[in-house]
Structure formats: C-alpha cells, structure tokens
C-alpha cells in the first residue's frame, strides 16, 4: 500500500488492512468508494451579508487519472471570474476518506478545535480594553483573564458556548458539496453554519425543518479536505479556514470582562 494511503488511514483512526472499508460502520452512510471511482466533485458556496458571493467549483477527473481539473466560477458584487487549475487526485482522496470514516460526535470536534485556538492570535483580533464600569478591570487584567479562558476545560466550555449560541446577523453562508461516483450513488454534505470550519456538517441536503435527528458530523478533517480543494483566495476557502474566529474572540473577551467586573466590582447591597 502506498505510504500516503497508510498515513491517511492512521489519521482517520483506521487500520491499513482494508483500504477505506475499514473506516466505516454499518449505518454511517453510503459505502466508501476508491478514489478511482470518483467522477467529479462540485462545491457550491453562497454568501450574503455585508456583501454577496456565489461560487461554484467543479473538479473533473483529468485524462491522466492522477489529477482533477478544477473550474471555478466566482460571482461577486464586482463581477464574474472563471479560472482553472489542476488539483492532485490525493486531495480529492482526502475528502473521500474523511467522509468514509464514521461521523464525528460533537465532543471529538470540540477537542480538536480546542487544540487549534491560538491565544496570541485571538488577542490580536479581539484586543481587550479597560472596563468602563469597573476601573480595577484594566486592559491587562482582562487580557490575563482571556488567557485563562483559553486553557484546558475553560476553553472547551467557551467553544461549547460558541457553537450553541444564536446566529448573528449580516452573515449568511451556505455550502453544498456533491461527490459523484462512476457506479455508486452521489454523496452530499451541506452546511449553513457561521461557526469555525462551518461545523457541523449535515450528511445530505439541508432539511427544510431542522430537527435533532438530522444526521450530522463534526468532522474537522472534512472541513480541512474541502478547504484544500478550493482556490486559497476564494471566500469559501477563507470561510473554512480560521480567519473567521472573530466572534469566538469577542465572546471570550466579553466573558473575561464579565468575570472581572463580577469579582472586582462593588459588593451588592444586601436586600
């Protein structure tokens, strides 16, 4: 077995004894397919808010079987641009293999995302200022408390709040991905999530009415694989990256300020 295949299987927590088949469980979705069976991948991304965007990225197998040709049509308020590029087949394989693994539970996704938070980068994007209400809560004090909230179980609690909080306005993304096989049913995943890496993924089309039983996956490798299939400068790729962590940083800053004001503010008068 090629080294690349062995590495990917270990990354997904599978044994290399059986390629791909060892990565799935009964009822987890359509049966996995070897990369040679992939005919095309289509990634649709739409965004509206402060601006708008409509992107379609189609990856078709090239004649040599070792690469895919990506045709990207990007429509923004500035106009329409169409580009082409060659994408190695192994990049498509990463997405197929990530989707062949059992769906990730929420807890696993939170653990991986917690390891990716960069405190210094978060502090740069959400620089704390002194509290207007409590003079003792200086910018340095709040900054130190933010650091504490970006460690261990405290960070996981912040991420849990971030992924369950209500959506914010003026930011409406939508992504739909279709993998078409030569002799297997199409595989579809989709998301409207504003949160980091667009987690969680709906396994199928987005339902008209969201219900708890909707099949989902919190798989970070799925988001990573999709991002690597896209033009780096596209809004879809940026959405799947870590550039949209501002709201998480603002939440942590607010929590730090609230904790400081609660601790250092004047005691409440007895009722």
CSV table of C-alpha atoms in Angstrom, one decimal:
chain,number,residue,atom,x,y,z
A,1,UNK,CA,0.0,0.0,0.0
A,2,UNK,CA,1.4,3.5,-0.8
A,3,UNK,CA,2.8,5.5,2.1
A,4,UNK,CA,0.2,8.2,1.5
A,5,UNK,CA,-2.7,5.8,2.0
A,6,UNK,CA,-1.2,4.3,5.2
A,7,UNK,CA,-0.8,7.8,6.6
A,8,UNK,CA,-4.3,8.9,5.8
A,9,UNK,CA,-5.8,5.7,7.3
A,10,UNK,CA,-3.9,6.2,10.5
A,11,UNK,CA,-5.0,9.8,10.6
A,12,UNK,CA,-8.6,8.7,10.4
A,13,UNK,CA,-8.1,6.1,13.1
A,14,UNK,CA,-8.3,3.1,10.7
A,15,UNK,CA,-6.3,0.0,10.2
A,16,UNK,CA,-4.4,-0.3,6.8
A,17,UNK,CA,-5.6,-3.9,6.5
A,18,UNK,CA,-8.5,-3.0,4.3
A,19,UNK,CA,-8.4,0.2,2.3
A,20,UNK,CA,-11.4,2.5,3.1
A,21,UNK,CA,-13.8,-0.3,4.0
A,22,UNK,CA,-12.2,-0.5,7.5
A,23,UNK,CA,-13.1,3.2,8.0
A,24,UNK,CA,-16.9,2.8,8.0
A,25,UNK,CA,-19.5,1.2,10.2
A,26,UNK,CA,-23.0,-0.1,9.4
A,27,UNK,CA,-25.5,2.7,9.0
A,28,UNK,CA,-22.9,5.5,8.8
A,29,UNK,CA,-23.8,6.5,5.3
A,30,UNK,CA,-23.1,5.3,1.7
A,31,UNK,CA,-20.4,2.7,1.3
A,32,UNK,CA,-16.9,4.2,0.7
A,33,UNK,CA,-15.5,4.2,-2.8
A,34,UNK,CA,-11.9,4.1,-4.0
A,35,UNK,CA,-10.6,7.4,-5.4
A,36,UNK,CA,-10.6,5.8,-8.9
A,37,UNK,CA,-14.4,5.6,-8.7
A,38,UNK,CA,-14.8,9.4,-8.2
A,39,UNK,CA,-16.1,11.1,-11.3
A,40,UNK,CA,-16.4,14.6,-10.0
A,41,UNK,CA,-16.7,16.9,-7.0
A,42,UNK,CA,-18.9,20.1,-7.0
A,43,UNK,CA,-18.6,22.6,-4.2
A,44,UNK,CA,-21.2,25.4,-4.2
A,45,UNK,CA,-20.8,28.3,-1.8
A,46,UNK,CA,-23.2,31.3,-1.4
A,47,UNK,CA,-22.8,34.2,1.0
A,48,UNK,CA,-24.9,37.3,1.8
A,49,UNK,CA,-24.4,39.9,4.4
A,50,UNK,CA,-22.2,42.9,4.2
A,51,UNK,CA,-21.5,41.8,0.6
A,52,UNK,CA,-22.5,38.8,-1.5
A,53,UNK,CA,-20.8,35.9,-3.3
A,54,UNK,CA,-21.9,32.9,-5.4
A,55,UNK,CA,-19.1,30.4,-6.1
A,56,UNK,CA,-19.2,27.1,-8.0
A,57,UNK,CA,-16.1,24.9,-8.0
A,58,UNK,CA,-16.2,21.8,-10.2
A,59,UNK,CA,-13.4,19.2,-10.1
A,60,UNK,CA,-13.4,16.8,-13.0
A,61,UNK,CA,-11.0,13.9,-13.5
A,62,UNK,CA,-8.3,14.7,-15.9
A,63,UNK,CA,-7.3,12.3,-18.6
A,64,UNK,CA,-4.2,11.0,-16.7
A,65,UNK,CA,-6.3,9.8,-13.7
A,66,UNK,CA,-3.8,11.3,-11.3
A,67,UNK,CA,-5.3,14.7,-11.2
A,68,UNK,CA,-8.5,16.7,-11.4
A,69,UNK,CA,-9.2,19.9,-13.3
A,70,UNK,CA,-10.9,22.5,-11.1
A,71,UNK,CA,-13.0,25.0,-12.9
A,72,UNK,CA,-14.1,27.9,-10.6
A,73,UNK,CA,-16.8,30.4,-11.4
A,74,UNK,CA,-16.9,33.1,-8.8
A,75,UNK,CA,-19.6,35.8,-8.9
A,76,UNK,CA,-19.3,38.8,-6.5
A,77,UNK,CA,-20.6,42.4,-6.5
A,78,UNK,CA,-17.5,43.3,-8.6
A,79,UNK,CA,-18.3,40.8,-11.4
A,80,UNK,CA,-17.8,37.2,-12.5
A,81,UNK,CA,-14.5,35.5,-12.8
A,82,UNK,CA,-13.8,32.0,-14.2
A,83,UNK,CA,-10.5,30.2,-13.5
A,84,UNK,CA,-9.0,26.7,-14.0
A,85,UNK,CA,-6.3,24.8,-12.0
A,86,UNK,CA,-5.0,21.3,-11.6
A,87,UNK,CA,-5.6,19.6,-8.3
A,88,UNK,CA,-3.8,16.4,-7.3
A,89,UNK,CA,-6.1,13.3,-7.0
A,90,UNK,CA,-4.8,12.8,-3.5
A,91,UNK,CA,-6.6,16.0,-2.4
A,92,UNK,CA,-9.9,14.5,-3.6
A,93,UNK,CA,-9.0,11.3,-1.8
A,94,UNK,CA,-8.6,13.2,1.5
A,95,UNK,CA,-12.2,14.3,1.2
A,96,UNK,CA,-13.5,10.8,0.2
A,97,UNK,CA,-11.6,9.2,3.0
A,98,UNK,CA,-12.7,11.7,5.6
A,99,UNK,CA,-16.3,11.1,4.7
A,100,UNK,CA,-15.8,7.4,4.7
A,101,UNK,CA,-15.0,7.5,8.4
A,102,UNK,CA,-17.8,7.3,10.9
A,103,UNK,CA,-19.4,10.7,11.6
A,104,UNK,CA,-17.6,12.6,14.3
A,105,UNK,CA,-19.5,13.3,17.5
A,106,UNK,CA,-19.7,16.9,18.9
A,107,UNK,CA,-17.2,16.1,21.7
A,108,UNK,CA,-14.5,15.0,19.3
A,109,UNK,CA,-14.9,18.1,17.2
A,110,UNK,CA,-14.6,20.3,20.2
A,111,UNK,CA,-11.5,18.6,21.4
A,112,UNK,CA,-9.7,19.1,18.0
A,113,UNK,CA,-10.9,22.7,17.7
A,114,UNK,CA,-9.6,23.5,21.2
A,115,UNK,CA,-6.2,22.4,20.2
A,116,UNK,CA,-6.3,24.8,17.2
A,117,UNK,CA,-7.1,28.0,19.1
A,118,UNK,CA,-4.1,30.4,19.1
A,119,UNK,CA,-4.3,32.6,22.2
A,120,UNK,CA,-2.0,35.3,20.8
A,121,UNK,CA,-3.8,35.5,17.5
A,122,UNK,CA,-7.1,35.7,19.3
A,123,UNK,CA,-5.9,38.5,21.5
A,124,UNK,CA,-4.7,40.4,18.4
A,125,UNK,CA,-8.1,40.2,16.7
A,126,UNK,CA,-10.1,40.9,19.9
A,127,UNK,CA,-7.8,43.2,21.8
A,128,UNK,CA,-9.3,43.9,25.3
A,129,UNK,CA,-9.8,47.4,26.6
A,130,UNK,CA,-10.3,48.6,30.1
A,131,UNK,CA,-13.8,48.3,31.6
A,132,UNK,CA,-15.9,51.5,31.6
A,133,UNK,CA,-17.8,50.3,34.7
A,134,UNK,CA,-15.0,49.0,37.0
A,135,UNK,CA,-11.7,50.9,36.9
A,136,UNK,CA,-9.9,48.0,38.5
A,137,UNK,CA,-10.6,45.9,35.4
A,138,UNK,CA,-7.8,47.2,33.3
A,139,UNK,CA,-7.0,46.0,29.8
A,140,UNK,CA,-4.1,44.0,31.2
A,141,UNK,CA,-6.4,42.4,33.8
A,142,UNK,CA,-8.9,41.4,31.2
A,143,UNK,CA,-6.2,40.2,28.9
A,144,UNK,CA,-4.9,37.8,31.6
A,145,UNK,CA,-8.4,36.5,32.2
A,146,UNK,CA,-8.8,35.9,28.4
A,147,UNK,CA,-5.6,33.8,28.6
A,148,UNK,CA,-7.1,31.8,31.4
A,149,UNK,CA,-10.3,31.2,29.4
A,150,UNK,CA,-8.2,29.8,26.5
A,151,UNK,CA,-6.8,26.9,28.5
A,152,UNK,CA,-8.0,23.3,29.0
A,153,UNK,CA,-11.5,22.8,30.2
A,154,UNK,CA,-12.2,26.5,30.2
A,155,UNK,CA,-11.6,26.8,26.5
A,156,UNK,CA,-13.7,23.8,25.8
A,157,UNK,CA,-16.5,25.4,27.7
A,158,UNK,CA,-16.1,28.6,25.7
A,159,UNK,CA,-16.2,26.6,22.4
A,160,UNK,CA,-19.3,24.8,23.5
A,161,UNK,CA,-21.0,28.1,24.2
A,162,UNK,CA,-19.7,29.5,20.9
A,163,UNK,CA,-21.1,26.6,18.8
A,164,UNK,CA,-24.5,26.7,20.6
A,165,UNK,CA,-25.1,30.4,20.7
A,166,UNK,CA,-27.7,32.1,18.5
A,167,UNK,CA,-26.6,33.1,15.0
A,168,UNK,CA,-25.6,36.7,14.4
A,169,UNK,CA,-27.0,39.0,11.7
A,170,UNK,CA,-25.5,40.1,8.3
A,171,UNK,CA,-23.6,36.8,7.8
A,172,UNK,CA,-25.3,34.1,5.9
A,173,UNK,CA,-23.1,31.4,4.4
A,174,UNK,CA,-24.2,28.2,2.7
A,175,UNK,CA,-22.1,25.4,1.3
A,176,UNK,CA,-23.3,22.3,-0.6
A,177,UNK,CA,-20.8,19.5,-1.7
A,178,UNK,CA,-21.7,16.7,-4.2
A,179,UNK,CA,-19.3,13.8,-4.9
A,180,UNK,CA,-20.3,11.9,-7.9
A,181,UNK,CA,-19.1,8.3,-8.4
A,182,UNK,CA,-19.0,6.1,-11.5
A,183,UNK,CA,-21.0,3.3,-10.0
A,184,UNK,CA,-22.3,4.5,-6.7
A,185,UNK,CA,-24.9,7.0,-5.5
A,186,UNK,CA,-24.0,10.6,-5.2
A,187,UNK,CA,-22.8,11.7,-1.8
A,188,UNK,CA,-24.0,15.1,-0.5
A,189,UNK,CA,-23.0,17.2,2.5
A,190,UNK,CA,-24.1,20.7,3.4
A,191,UNK,CA,-23.9,23.4,6.0
A,192,UNK,CA,-25.2,26.9,6.8
A,193,UNK,CA,-23.0,27.2,9.9
A,194,UNK,CA,-21.5,30.6,10.6
A,195,UNK,CA,-19.1,29.0,13.1
A,196,UNK,CA,-15.4,28.0,12.6
A,197,UNK,CA,-14.9,25.5,9.8
A,198,UNK,CA,-18.7,25.5,9.1
A,199,UNK,CA,-19.2,22.8,11.7
A,200,UNK,CA,-21.3,20.7,12.0
A,201,UNK,CA,-21.9,19.2,8.5
A,202,UNK,CA,-25.3,17.9,7.5
A,203,UNK,CA,-24.9,14.5,5.9
A,204,UNK,CA,-27.2,15.1,2.9
A,205,UNK,CA,-29.1,18.2,1.8
A,206,UNK,CA,-30.2,20.8,4.4
A,207,UNK,CA,-33.6,19.9,5.7
A,208,UNK,CA,-36.5,22.4,5.4
A,209,UNK,CA,-37.0,22.0,9.1
A,210,UNK,CA,-34.0,21.4,11.4
A,211,UNK,CA,-34.6,18.5,13.8
A,212,UNK,CA,-32.2,16.8,16.3
A,213,UNK,CA,-32.4,13.6,14.3
A,214,UNK,CA,-30.8,15.1,11.2
A,215,UNK,CA,-27.6,13.2,10.5
A,216,UNK,CA,-24.5,15.4,11.2
A,217,UNK,CA,-20.8,15.1,11.6
A,218,UNK,CA,-18.4,17.4,13.5
A,219,UNK,CA,-15.5,16.1,11.4
A,220,UNK,CA,-12.7,18.6,11.2
A,221,UNK,CA,-10.9,16.6,8.5
A,222,UNK,CA,-13.9,17.1,6.2
A,223,UNK,CA,-13.5,20.9,6.6
A,224,UNK,CA,-9.8,20.7,6.1
A,225,UNK,CA,-10.1,18.5,3.0
A,226,UNK,CA,-12.7,20.8,1.4
A,227,UNK,CA,-10.5,23.9,2.0
A,228,UNK,CA,-7.6,22.2,0.3
A,229,UNK,CA,-9.7,21.6,-2.8
A,230,UNK,CA,-10.6,25.3,-3.2
A,231,UNK,CA,-8.6,28.3,-4.6
A,232,UNK,CA,-6.9,29.8,-1.5
A,233,UNK,CA,-8.2,33.3,-2.2
A,234,UNK,CA,-11.9,32.2,-2.6
A,235,UNK,CA,-14.4,33.2,0.1
A,236,UNK,CA,-15.3,29.6,0.5
A,237,UNK,CA,-11.7,28.7,1.4
A,238,UNK,CA,-11.5,31.6,3.8
A,239,UNK,CA,-14.8,30.6,5.5
A,240,UNK,CA,-13.4,27.1,6.1
A,241,UNK,CA,-10.1,28.4,7.4
A,242,UNK,CA,-9.5,30.1,10.8
A,243,UNK,CA,-9.8,33.7,9.6
A,244,UNK,CA,-13.4,33.9,10.8
A,245,UNK,CA,-12.6,33.4,14.5
A,246,UNK,CA,-13.5,37.0,15.4
A,247,UNK,CA,-16.8,36.1,17.1
A,248,UNK,CA,-15.1,33.5,19.3
A,249,UNK,CA,-12.5,36.0,20.4
A,250,UNK,CA,-15.2,38.6,21.1
A,251,UNK,CA,-17.1,36.0,23.2
A,252,UNK,CA,-14.1,35.2,25.2
A,253,UNK,CA,-13.3,38.9,25.7
A,254,UNK,CA,-16.8,39.5,26.9
A,255,UNK,CA,-16.7,36.5,29.3
A,256,UNK,CA,-13.3,37.8,30.7
A,257,UNK,CA,-14.7,41.3,31.3
A,258,UNK,CA,-17.9,39.9,32.9
A,259,UNK,CA,-15.8,37.7,35.3
A,260,UNK,CA,-13.5,40.7,36.2
A,261,UNK,CA,-16.4,43.0,36.9
A,262,UNK,CA,-18.2,40.4,39.0
A,263,UNK,CA,-15.1,39.8,41.1
A,264,UNK,CA,-13.7,43.4,41.4
A,265,UNK,CA,-16.9,45.4,41.3
A,266,UNK,CA,-18.5,46.8,44.4
A,267,UNK,CA,-20.4,44.3,46.5
A,268,UNK,CA,-24.2,44.2,46.0
A,269,UNK,CA,-26.2,45.8,48.8
A,270,UNK,CA,-28.0,43.3,51.0
A,271,UNK,CA,-31.7,43.1,50.2
